[in-house]
Short mmCIF file of C-alpha atoms in Angstrom, two decimals:
data_model
loop_
_atom_site.label_atom_id
_atom_site.label_comp_id
_atom_site.label_asym_id
_atom_site.label_seq_id
_atom_site.Cartn_x
_atom_site.Cartn_y
_atom_site.Cartn_z
CA MET B 1339 101.68 112.92 62.66
CA ILE B 1340 104.86 113.69 64.84
CA ASP B 1341 107.69 112.09 63.40
CA LEU B 1342 110.32 110.79 66.23
CA THR B 1343 112.20 108.19 63.76
CA GLY B 1344 115.73 108.00 65.06
CA LYS B 1345 115.33 109.63 68.34
CA VAL B 1346 116.17 107.90 71.46
CA ILE B 1347 114.13 109.32 74.45
CA LEU B 1348 114.20 108.27 78.09
CA VAL B 1349 110.89 108.60 79.86
CA THR B 1350 110.90 108.24 83.35
CA GLY B 1351 107.78 106.86 85.57
CA GLY B 1352 107.24 105.02 82.18
CA SER B 1353 104.95 102.19 83.46
CA SER B 1354 101.82 104.05 84.14
CA GLY B 1355 99.52 106.94 83.79
CA ILE B 1356 100.75 109.87 81.80
CA GLY B 1357 104.37 108.10 81.63
CA ALA B 1358 102.82 104.61 79.90
CA VAL B 1359 100.53 106.90 77.64
CA THR B 1360 103.65 109.04 76.42
CA VAL B 1361 105.98 105.83 75.92
CA ARG B 1362 103.17 104.63 73.67
CA THR B 1363 102.78 107.66 71.89
CA LEU B 1364 106.46 108.32 71.60
CA ALA B 1365 107.08 104.72 70.27
CA ASN B 1366 104.17 104.86 67.73
CA ALA B 1367 105.74 108.22 66.48
CA GLY B 1368 109.01 105.89 65.99
CA ALA B 1369 111.24 106.99 68.45
CA MET B 1370 113.24 104.41 70.27
CA THR B 1371 112.05 104.71 74.00
CA ILE B 1372 113.68 103.97 77.27
CA LEU B 1373 110.64 103.30 79.88
CA HIS B 1374 111.87 103.73 83.49
CA TYR B 1375 110.02 102.08 86.12
CA PHE B 1376 110.39 101.56 89.81
CA SER B 1377 108.87 98.40 90.99
CA ARG B 1378 105.86 96.87 88.51
CA ARG B 1379 108.07 95.37 85.58
CA ASP B 1380 104.97 93.35 84.80
CA LYS B 1381 103.11 96.80 83.82
CA ALA B 1382 106.25 97.83 82.12
CA GLU B 1383 106.10 94.46 80.06
CA GLU B 1384 102.49 94.89 79.56
CA ILE B 1385 103.18 97.81 77.47
CA VAL B 1386 105.74 96.44 75.28
CA ARG B 1387 103.10 93.29 74.71
CA GLU B 1388 100.30 95.45 73.88
CA MET B 1389 102.37 97.45 71.41
CA GLY B 1390 103.81 94.56 69.87
CA CYS B 1391 100.46 92.68 69.16
CA ASP B 1392 100.63 93.70 65.31
CA MET B 1393 104.13 93.16 64.75
CA PRO B 1394 106.72 90.83 65.85
CA ARG B 1395 107.75 91.13 69.56
CA ALA B 1396 111.59 91.44 68.53
CA ARG B 1397 110.90 94.54 66.64
CA TRP B 1398 109.03 96.26 69.44
CA ARG B 1399 112.02 95.10 72.02
CA ASP B 1400 114.23 97.16 69.60
CA ARG B 1401 112.23 99.94 70.00
CA ILE B 1402 111.17 100.01 73.96
CA HIS B 1403 114.18 99.26 76.36
CA LEU B 1404 112.83 98.75 80.20
CA ILE B 1405 115.27 99.83 82.71
CA GLN B 1406 114.30 99.66 86.83
CA SER B 1407 115.62 102.49 89.23
CA ASP B 1408 114.41 103.65 92.55
CA LEU B 1409 114.68 107.35 92.45
CA THR B 1410 113.98 107.25 96.15
CA GLN B 1411 117.62 106.50 96.40
CA GLU B 1412 120.41 109.08 96.69
CA ASN B 1413 121.93 108.92 93.08
CA GLY B 1414 119.16 106.46 91.84
CA ALA B 1415 118.72 109.06 88.83
CA ILE B 1416 122.81 108.89 88.03
CA THR B 1417 122.43 105.27 87.87
CA LEU B 1418 119.18 105.27 85.53
CA TRP B 1419 120.86 107.71 83.54
CA ASN B 1420 124.09 105.61 83.01
CA ASP B 1421 122.01 102.31 82.25
CA ALA B 1422 119.87 104.25 79.83
CA LEU B 1423 122.74 105.87 78.02
CA SER B 1424 124.61 102.50 77.66
CA TRP B 1425 121.49 101.07 75.61
CA GLN B 1426 122.09 103.15 72.44
CA GLY B 1427 125.20 104.97 73.41
CA ARG B 1428 123.21 108.20 73.25
CA ILE B 1429 119.98 109.91 74.38
CA ASP B 1430 118.28 112.76 72.49
CA VAL B 1431 115.34 113.62 74.92
CA LEU B 1432 114.78 113.25 78.31
CA VAL B 1433 111.39 113.19 79.56
CA ASN B 1434 111.19 113.36 83.43
CA ASN B 1435 107.67 112.34 84.35
CA ALA B 1436 108.36 110.26 87.64
CA ALA B 1437 106.32 111.59 90.76
CA ILE B 1438 104.84 110.53 93.94
CA MET B 1439 102.01 112.33 95.74
CA LEU B 1440 101.72 111.39 99.30
CA ALA B 1441 99.35 113.15 101.79
CA ALA B 1442 100.62 114.78 104.74
CA GLY B 1443 99.26 118.03 106.61
CA VAL B 1444 100.43 120.17 109.14
CA ASP B 1445 98.34 118.37 111.56
CA ASP B 1446 100.11 115.06 110.97
CA ASN B 1447 102.79 114.05 113.38
CA LEU B 1448 106.27 115.55 113.03
CA ALA B 1449 107.93 112.14 111.63
CA LEU B 1450 105.28 111.41 108.88
CA TRP B 1451 105.57 115.15 107.97
CA SER B 1452 109.18 114.87 107.61
CA SER B 1453 109.39 111.77 105.99
CA VAL B 1454 106.55 112.64 103.10
CA TRP B 1455 108.53 116.43 102.34
CA GLN B 1456 111.74 114.32 102.08
CA LYS B 1457 110.58 111.56 99.83
CA THR B 1458 108.71 113.92 97.89
CA LEU B 1459 111.33 116.57 97.14
CA GLN B 1460 113.65 113.71 96.63
CA VAL B 1461 111.48 111.94 93.70
CA ASN B 1462 109.95 115.08 92.38
CA LEU B 1463 112.76 117.44 92.23
CA ILE B 1464 116.15 116.06 93.16
CA ALA B 1465 115.97 113.15 91.02
CA VAL B 1466 114.89 115.63 88.30
CA ALA B 1467 117.62 117.77 88.81
CA ASP B 1468 120.24 115.05 88.72
CA LEU B 1469 118.95 113.67 85.34
CA CYS B 1470 119.09 117.12 84.05
CA ARG B 1471 122.74 117.64 84.97
CA GLU B 1472 123.60 114.41 83.69
CA ALA B 1473 121.46 115.26 80.56
CA ILE B 1474 122.89 118.88 80.23
CA HIS B 1475 126.50 117.44 80.30
CA HIS B 1476 125.67 114.52 77.34
CA PHE B 1477 123.80 117.24 75.26
CA LYS B 1478 126.77 119.43 75.42
CA SER B 1479 129.08 116.90 73.93
CA ARG B 1480 126.39 116.33 71.10
CA ASN B 1481 125.46 119.61 70.04
CA GLY B 1482 122.09 119.81 71.79
CA GLY B 1483 119.33 118.12 73.17
CA ILE B 1484 115.80 117.94 74.71
CA ILE B 1485 114.66 118.31 78.38
CA ILE B 1486 110.69 117.88 79.03
CA ASN B 1487 109.62 118.22 82.84
CA VAL B 1488 106.43 117.19 83.89
CA ALA B 1489 105.10 119.98 86.43
CA SER B 1490 101.52 120.54 87.67
CA ARG B 1491 98.89 123.22 87.72
CA ALA B 1492 99.98 123.07 91.39
CA ALA B 1493 103.10 124.78 90.79
CA PHE B 1494 101.26 127.82 90.24
CA ARG B 1495 97.95 127.76 92.07
CA GLY B 1496 98.92 125.69 95.18
CA ASP B 1497 96.98 122.45 95.96
CA THR B 1498 95.29 121.56 99.11
CA PRO B 1499 97.08 121.51 102.49
CA GLU B 1500 97.70 117.64 102.52
CA TYR B 1501 99.46 118.22 99.25
CA MET B 1502 101.73 121.52 100.04
CA HIS B 1503 104.86 119.35 99.50
CA TYR B 1504 103.90 118.16 96.08
CA ALA B 1505 102.83 121.59 94.91
CA ALA B 1506 106.53 122.93 96.25
CA SER B 1507 108.34 120.25 94.14
CA LYS B 1508 106.21 121.22 91.37
CA GLY B 1509 106.92 124.61 91.76
CA GLY B 1510 110.90 124.06 91.63
CA ILE B 1511 110.38 121.97 88.41
CA ILE B 1512 109.14 125.20 86.90
CA SER B 1513 112.24 127.29 88.14
CA LEU B 1514 114.76 124.49 87.19
CA THR B 1515 113.31 124.40 83.72
CA ARG B 1516 113.34 128.11 83.11
CA SER B 1517 116.80 127.99 84.46
CA ILE B 1518 118.20 125.51 82.32
CA ALA B 1519 116.48 127.26 79.39
CA ARG B 1520 118.07 130.67 80.06
CA GLY B 1521 121.42 129.11 80.87
CA PHE B 1522 122.16 126.61 77.98
CA ALA B 1523 120.00 127.69 75.09
CA LYS B 1524 123.67 128.59 73.62
CA ASP B 1525 124.38 125.05 73.65
CA ASN B 1526 121.21 124.20 71.70
CA ILE B 1527 119.90 122.56 74.74
CA LEU B 1528 116.06 122.88 74.98
CA ALA B 1529 114.04 122.79 77.99
CA PHE B 1530 110.19 122.68 78.35
CA ALA B 1531 107.59 122.07 81.18
CA VAL B 1532 104.23 120.82 80.84
CA ALA B 1533 101.83 121.61 83.82
CA PRO B 1534 98.47 119.29 83.67
CA GLY B 1535 95.79 119.72 85.76
CA PHE B 1536 93.81 116.78 86.92
CA VAL B 1537 94.60 113.85 84.73
CA ARG B 1538 92.85 110.88 84.98
CA THR B 1539 95.43 108.43 86.24
CA GLU B 1540 96.26 105.77 89.19
CA MET B 1541 98.02 108.55 91.00
CA ALA B 1542 95.23 110.85 91.02
CA GLU B 1543 92.56 108.54 91.70
CA LYS B 1544 93.48 108.51 95.93
CA PHE B 1545 92.84 112.28 95.46
CA ILE B 1546 89.40 111.72 93.48
CA GLU B 1547 88.47 108.87 96.21
CA ASP B 1548 89.50 111.19 99.09
CA TYR B 1549 87.30 114.77 97.76
CA GLY B 1550 85.00 113.33 95.04
CA GLU B 1551 84.96 113.88 91.25
CA ASP B 1552 82.48 116.61 91.55
CA PHE B 1553 84.86 118.53 93.68
CA VAL B 1554 87.35 117.71 91.18
CA THR B 1555 85.68 118.81 87.89
CA ARG B 1556 83.74 121.87 89.67
CA ASP B 1557 86.32 124.38 88.64
CA ILE B 1558 87.34 122.98 85.00
CA PRO B 1559 85.34 124.83 82.63
CA MET B 1560 85.30 121.71 80.56
CA GLY B 1561 83.69 119.91 82.83
CA LYS B 1562 86.02 116.71 83.03
CA ILE B 1563 89.33 115.50 83.88
CA ALA B 1564 92.01 115.25 81.26
CA PRO B 1565 92.80 112.21 79.64
CA PRO B 1566 96.74 111.24 79.68
CA GLU B 1567 96.63 111.32 75.72
CA ASP B 1568 96.61 115.26 76.17
CA VAL B 1569 99.71 115.40 77.92
CA ALA B 1570 101.32 112.73 75.98
CA ASN B 1571 100.84 114.52 72.54
CA VAL B 1572 101.98 117.99 73.76
CA ILE B 1573 105.28 115.79 75.04
CA ALA B 1574 105.69 114.18 71.87
CA PHE B 1575 105.45 117.45 69.68
CA LEU B 1576 108.17 119.35 72.25
CA ALA B 1577 110.45 116.20 71.51
CA SER B 1578 110.32 116.84 67.96
CA GLY B 1579 112.22 120.09 68.41
CA LEU B 1580 109.89 121.69 65.88
CA ALA B 1581 109.64 125.05 68.18
CA PRO B 1582 113.16 125.64 69.81
CA HIS B 1583 112.69 129.47 70.16
CA ALA B 1584 109.76 128.20 72.75
CA THR B 1585 112.25 126.91 75.14
CA GLY B 1586 111.68 127.84 78.50
CA THR B 1587 108.00 127.70 78.14
CA THR B 1588 105.22 125.67 80.21
CA ILE B 1589 102.53 124.31 78.28
CA ASP B 1590 99.20 123.92 80.58
CA ILE B 1591 96.57 121.39 80.12
CA ASN B 1592 94.30 121.85 82.78
CA GLY B 1593 90.99 122.42 80.82
CA ALA B 1594 91.01 126.14 81.35
CA SER B 1595 90.67 125.58 85.18
CA TYR B 1596 94.10 127.75 85.96
CA VAL B 1597 94.88 130.25 82.97
CA ARG B 1598 97.97 132.36 83.47
#
């Protein structure tokens, strides 16, 4: 069992999918977890209720803190960071998980194409970079910290034509993470990326509906879509700081469907 007692961890996009399972995993390991959500406070509250069923509600309120922020807005990530920092006065680990996956192909009209590209890059890359910037400044003042960015298998092998923007944004995350690792290791700042393949989450359901589960699993040697727990467990390990010399590493979680 990874012990994260005493660590304050910010998880973006924490109310559903990989983020929700990650919040549960980190909190169960002892972390004080900041759950960022966009619009569904009811889903965020549900996570707190579910985890508090075996202990007093107030205790879980001390372990999971909810913050709403719209990362599609310019400087939304900066506001989120400042609000998160005010809870305990420090953040030890940043988990950039929030992402969107909208469809737009070259045959769609230019207005849709442009809108989807801009919105995807804003949420999936620019907001991530803004949060990393704030985290680096904070960690330098505290003699270190950990950044974990959730990328994708698509960063390395690409995606279907309707999701080129998604693949491009995730490729940017890999380069961003490696640059942070190289540039700030001297400040005891660690940066990691995790690159899931298909994970059974709400965000992936649209793709699965469009293309069918057989299409999704046909090139996965394990023959099935990964559960979000696989990703959350890797994030928990990286958040522990037990392998500092692995900084800059990307960990693939794709059932051997893409081996680099």
